[in-house]
Structure formats: structure tokens, C-alpha cells
Amino acid sequence: MTARAAHPRGNALVLAATASVFALMAIVGALPLSARKPLLTEGGPVETLSAIGYIVCIGLIVALWPRAETRARWYFPVVLALFAGRELDLDKRPFTEGLLKARQYTGDTVPTGELIWSSALLLAILATLAILLWHETKPFLRGLAQRSPVALAVLVGVVFIGFYKAIDGLGRKLAPFGITISEDLNNSIAVVEEIGELGIPLMLGIAIVLAARPLRAAR
């Protein structure tokens, strides 16, 4: 997704999509707790929609980008598939401790065979992310400098990833420091996190769509 991927209404679209995410947070946050909780539960409708959003992003790449471009940037659909898998808890279910948990590799609870293949999988994921960063960081920064709406959409998506993952399980993360948050605050954080995570595939999908025409023209 390079700086050439511009669109005259792209920035307005990104801003409108961002505003819609916050508006949805406010709507869900205003619901009674009894109506809100089933929506935000693990494996519930909102989490499932997030996973579907990443799958839709992969479909958009396949449908809209030139095949040569999709092959050359294979790491995009792979990373999107990884995001979808994480939303479906596939980083936890097949593993004794969890693919992304240090205990999976440092403890003595994981069978040797599982330790070997989970380590290989983790290394493959890290390698894929490293390749993505190596190839896309400079075009991304150049796009930001040129105010490309594609780069803006990706930036908002990355900020969403960082922020909403940081507040995931905030009460649990603060407990070792002797900080306790109220149940009401914890419920509000759950709304912000789960609805906010819907915005990640939304932003990436917008970036994919906005990048399609310039990529086709370049080919």
C-alpha cells in the first residue's frame, strides 16, 4: 500500500469510518448491561464480526488487487488470516498454554512435540511480520508524508491495534501493581475494546479498497 494509492475522498472516508466506530461505542455503551454483555462476550457476535472483517479484507485483496501484486505482497493476507485466527482464539485452543504465552516455551507443562511445532509456527509468524515491516515501512512513511488516505487508514488501524490490545484485560494487568478498577469501569472498558477492535478490519479494508485502483494502474 504505497503513497500513490490516493483518492480524492479517501481522507473523508477514513474520518467518517473512525467516527462511526466511536459512535457505535456510544450506542453499545448506552445499552443496559443485560443487553450489552451477550454482545461482548468471548466468542460472541462482536468478536465474530471482527474475525469476519479480516476474512472480508482477504477477499477484497483477492478480488480487487492484481494477481501479481497479491503474490508479491503475500504477507498481507497471511497477517490478516492470523488476526482472524486470534479473534477466534486459535492462538489458545490448540495449545497447552497459548501460542503467544511465554509459558508455552519456558514452562514444563508443554509436551516436546507440541513445543517444537508451536515454536516453529511462532518463528514463521515473526518472520512474516518482519518481512511485512521490511517491505512496507518506507512506503507507509512516505504515504503519511504525502497525506495518502491509504496510509492514514493504515495508521488509524495500527493505532487501534495498539490501544485496544493494551486495554484488553486491563484489570488483570493492573492487579500486580495493587490497582483495582471498579466493575462499572471494567464494563466500560470492555465496550471500548470490543467495539474498537471492529474498527481494525474496517480501517484495513478501507486501505485495501483505496489502494486497488492505483495498484491496477501501476500494473
Short mmCIF file of C-alpha atoms in Angstrom, two decimals:
data_model
loop_
_atom_site.label_atom_id
_atom_site.label_comp_id
_atom_site.label_asym_id
_atom_site.label_seq_id
_atom_site.Cartn_x
_atom_site.Cartn_y
_atom_site.Cartn_z
CA MET A 1 0.00 0.00 0.00
CA THR A 2 2.06 2.87 -1.30
CA ALA A 3 1.72 6.64 -1.25
CA ARG A 4 0.47 6.51 -4.85
CA ALA A 5 -2.73 4.93 -3.57
CA ALA A 6 -4.59 8.21 -3.16
CA HIS A 7 -8.28 9.02 -3.54
CA PRO A 8 -9.91 12.47 -3.60
CA ARG A 9 -12.46 11.48 -0.96
CA GLY A 10 -10.30 8.98 0.83
CA ASN A 11 -9.42 11.08 3.87
CA ALA A 12 -13.09 11.96 4.43
CA LEU A 13 -13.95 8.26 4.22
CA VAL A 14 -11.31 7.37 6.82
CA LEU A 15 -12.51 10.09 9.18
CA ALA A 16 -16.15 9.07 8.74
CA ALA A 17 -15.30 5.42 9.44
CA THR A 18 -13.35 6.40 12.54
CA ALA A 19 -16.27 8.49 13.78
CA SER A 20 -18.65 5.59 13.13
CA VAL A 21 -16.58 3.32 15.38
CA PHE A 22 -16.79 5.79 18.26
CA ALA A 23 -20.50 6.34 17.61
CA LEU A 24 -21.09 2.58 17.82
CA MET A 25 -19.16 2.52 21.11
CA ALA A 26 -21.51 5.16 22.49
CA ILE A 27 -24.60 3.28 21.30
CA VAL A 28 -23.50 -0.06 22.76
CA GLY A 29 -22.29 1.64 25.95
CA ALA A 30 -25.77 3.14 26.41
CA LEU A 31 -27.42 -0.27 26.34
CA PRO A 32 -28.43 -1.91 29.63
CA LEU A 33 -25.73 -4.23 30.97
CA SER A 34 -28.01 -7.24 30.46
CA ALA A 35 -28.26 -6.44 26.74
CA ARG A 36 -24.63 -5.40 26.35
CA LYS A 37 -22.88 -8.39 27.89
CA PRO A 38 -24.11 -11.06 25.42
CA LEU A 39 -22.82 -8.92 22.55
CA LEU A 40 -19.33 -8.54 24.02
CA THR A 41 -18.76 -11.99 25.47
CA GLU A 42 -15.84 -14.17 24.29
CA GLY A 43 -16.88 -15.76 21.01
CA GLY A 44 -19.95 -13.53 20.86
CA PRO A 45 -21.37 -11.55 17.93
CA VAL A 46 -18.94 -8.62 18.10
CA GLU A 47 -15.83 -10.80 18.30
CA THR A 48 -17.15 -12.97 15.48
CA LEU A 49 -17.78 -9.88 13.35
CA SER A 50 -14.18 -8.81 13.88
CA ALA A 51 -12.96 -12.18 12.60
CA ILE A 52 -15.32 -11.97 9.62
CA GLY A 53 -14.00 -8.48 8.93
CA TYR A 54 -10.46 -9.80 8.47
CA ILE A 55 -11.72 -12.55 6.17
CA VAL A 56 -13.55 -9.92 4.12
CA CYS A 57 -10.28 -7.97 3.88
CA ILE A 58 -8.57 -11.03 2.41
CA GLY A 59 -11.43 -11.37 -0.06
CA LEU A 60 -11.03 -7.73 -1.07
CA ILE A 61 -7.34 -8.24 -1.77
CA VAL A 62 -8.05 -11.29 -3.92
CA ALA A 63 -10.93 -9.60 -5.75
CA LEU A 64 -9.54 -6.09 -6.26
CA TRP A 65 -5.76 -6.27 -6.42
CA PRO A 66 -3.82 -7.50 -9.45
CA ARG A 67 -2.79 -11.11 -9.03
CA ALA A 68 0.89 -10.26 -9.39
CA GLU A 69 0.54 -7.68 -6.62
CA THR A 70 -1.23 -10.17 -4.36
CA ARG A 71 1.54 -12.73 -4.92
CA ALA A 72 4.27 -10.16 -4.31
CA ARG A 73 2.62 -8.98 -1.09
CA TRP A 74 1.52 -12.37 0.16
CA TYR A 75 2.25 -11.29 3.73
CA PHE A 76 -0.85 -9.06 3.83
CA PRO A 77 -3.43 -11.88 3.51
CA VAL A 78 -1.32 -14.10 5.78
CA VAL A 79 -1.25 -11.47 8.56
CA LEU A 80 -4.98 -10.81 8.10
CA ALA A 81 -5.63 -14.55 8.45
CA LEU A 82 -3.56 -14.54 11.66
CA PHE A 83 -5.64 -11.66 13.02
CA ALA A 84 -8.84 -13.55 12.21
CA GLY A 85 -7.48 -16.64 13.93
CA ARG A 86 -6.64 -14.68 17.04
CA GLU A 87 -10.15 -13.26 17.21
CA LEU A 88 -11.40 -16.85 17.12
CA ASP A 89 -8.95 -17.79 19.91
CA LEU A 90 -7.00 -20.13 17.66
CA ASP A 91 -3.83 -18.93 19.39
CA LYS A 92 -5.15 -20.57 22.58
CA ARG A 93 -7.40 -23.54 21.80
CA PRO A 94 -4.89 -25.95 20.19
CA PHE A 95 -2.11 -25.15 22.68
CA THR A 96 -1.45 -26.14 26.26
CA GLU A 97 -0.61 -22.61 27.44
CA GLY A 98 -1.21 -20.46 24.35
CA LEU A 99 0.85 -19.79 21.25
CA LEU A 100 1.66 -16.24 22.34
CA LYS A 101 2.26 -17.02 26.01
CA ALA A 102 5.82 -17.23 27.36
CA ARG A 103 4.77 -20.22 29.49
CA GLN A 104 4.30 -22.22 26.29
CA TYR A 105 8.08 -22.12 25.74
CA THR A 106 9.59 -21.70 29.21
CA GLY A 107 7.49 -23.98 31.43
CA ASP A 108 7.44 -27.75 31.79
CA THR A 109 3.74 -28.27 31.04
CA VAL A 110 4.02 -28.49 27.25
CA PRO A 111 4.82 -31.84 25.56
CA THR A 112 8.01 -31.85 23.49
CA GLY A 113 6.23 -32.41 20.19
CA GLU A 114 3.86 -29.51 20.78
CA LEU A 115 6.75 -27.32 21.91
CA ILE A 116 8.60 -27.98 18.65
CA TRP A 117 5.73 -27.26 16.30
CA SER A 118 4.40 -24.27 18.27
CA SER A 119 7.92 -22.79 18.30
CA ALA A 120 8.22 -23.32 14.53
CA LEU A 121 4.81 -21.68 14.00
CA LEU A 122 5.72 -18.72 16.19
CA LEU A 123 9.00 -18.24 14.31
CA ALA A 124 7.12 -18.34 10.99
CA ILE A 125 4.70 -15.69 12.24
CA LEU A 126 7.54 -13.46 13.44
CA ALA A 127 9.33 -13.91 10.12
CA THR A 128 6.19 -12.93 8.22
CA LEU A 129 5.78 -9.79 10.32
CA ALA A 130 9.45 -8.92 9.82
CA ILE A 131 9.09 -9.29 6.03
CA LEU A 132 6.00 -7.09 6.04
CA LEU A 133 7.76 -4.38 8.04
CA TRP A 134 10.87 -4.60 5.85
CA HIS A 135 8.93 -4.10 2.62
CA GLU A 136 6.17 -1.74 3.75
CA THR A 137 7.60 0.63 6.39
CA LYS A 138 9.23 3.04 3.93
CA PRO A 139 6.21 3.23 1.58
CA PHE A 140 3.97 3.70 4.61
CA LEU A 141 6.05 6.59 5.98
CA ARG A 142 6.24 8.12 2.52
CA GLY A 143 2.48 7.85 2.23
CA LEU A 144 2.00 9.61 5.56
CA ALA A 145 4.29 12.42 4.42
CA GLN A 146 2.20 12.78 1.25
CA ARG A 147 -1.07 12.56 3.21
CA SER A 148 -2.20 9.46 1.39
CA PRO A 149 -5.61 8.29 2.64
CA VAL A 150 -4.35 4.70 2.33
CA ALA A 151 -1.54 5.44 4.77
CA LEU A 152 -3.95 7.33 7.02
CA ALA A 153 -6.33 4.35 7.13
CA VAL A 154 -3.45 2.01 7.96
CA LEU A 155 -2.21 4.41 10.65
CA VAL A 156 -5.62 4.53 12.32
CA GLY A 157 -5.81 0.73 12.13
CA VAL A 158 -2.36 0.35 13.72
CA VAL A 159 -3.24 2.83 16.49
CA PHE A 160 -6.44 0.87 17.11
CA ILE A 161 -4.43 -2.36 17.35
CA GLY A 162 -2.00 -0.88 19.85
CA PHE A 163 -4.57 0.87 22.03
CA TYR A 164 -7.30 -1.74 22.16
CA LYS A 165 -4.87 -4.60 22.73
CA ALA A 166 -3.27 -2.54 25.53
CA ILE A 167 -6.57 -2.18 27.41
CA ASP A 168 -7.55 -5.83 26.85
CA GLY A 169 -7.78 -7.32 30.35
CA LEU A 170 -6.67 -4.05 31.91
CA GLY A 171 -7.89 -5.02 35.37
CA ARG A 172 -5.80 -8.19 35.26
CA LYS A 173 -2.75 -6.27 34.07
CA LEU A 174 -3.03 -3.66 36.82
CA ALA A 175 -3.69 -6.14 39.65
CA PRO A 176 0.02 -6.95 40.29
CA PHE A 177 0.57 -3.24 40.97
CA GLY A 178 -2.17 -3.17 43.58
CA ILE A 179 -4.52 -1.22 41.33
CA THR A 180 -8.15 -2.34 41.29
CA ILE A 181 -10.70 -0.98 38.84
CA SER A 182 -14.42 -0.91 39.52
CA GLU A 183 -16.87 -3.26 37.84
CA ASP A 184 -18.53 -0.32 36.07
CA LEU A 185 -15.21 0.88 34.67
CA ASN A 186 -14.31 -2.66 33.64
CA ASN A 187 -17.62 -2.96 31.76
CA SER A 188 -17.00 0.37 30.01
CA ILE A 189 -13.50 -0.72 29.01
CA ALA A 190 -14.97 -3.91 27.55
CA VAL A 191 -17.23 -1.82 25.30
CA VAL A 192 -14.33 0.36 24.13
CA GLU A 193 -12.10 -2.63 23.49
CA GLU A 194 -14.51 -4.96 21.72
CA ILE A 195 -16.22 -2.31 19.57
CA GLY A 196 -12.89 -0.61 18.91
CA GLU A 197 -11.47 -3.88 17.60
CA LEU A 198 -14.19 -3.88 14.95
CA GLY A 199 -12.56 -0.73 13.64
CA ILE A 200 -9.29 -2.53 12.85
CA PRO A 201 -10.55 -4.65 9.91
CA LEU A 202 -12.75 -1.71 8.89
CA MET A 203 -9.72 0.56 8.51
CA LEU A 204 -7.62 -2.10 6.82
CA GLY A 205 -10.48 -2.86 4.45
CA ILE A 206 -10.74 0.82 3.50
CA ALA A 207 -6.98 0.90 2.86
CA ILE A 208 -7.23 -2.19 0.64
CA VAL A 209 -10.08 -0.70 -1.41
CA LEU A 210 -8.41 2.71 -1.79
CA ALA A 211 -5.15 1.06 -2.86
CA ALA A 212 -6.79 -1.10 -5.53
CA ARG A 213 -7.13 1.41 -8.37
CA PRO A 214 -3.57 2.79 -8.19
CA LEU A 215 -2.19 -0.74 -7.94
CA ARG A 216 -4.12 -1.81 -11.05
CA ALA A 217 -2.97 1.33 -12.89
CA ALA A 218 0.65 0.68 -11.92
CA ARG A 219 0.45 -2.86 -13.29
#
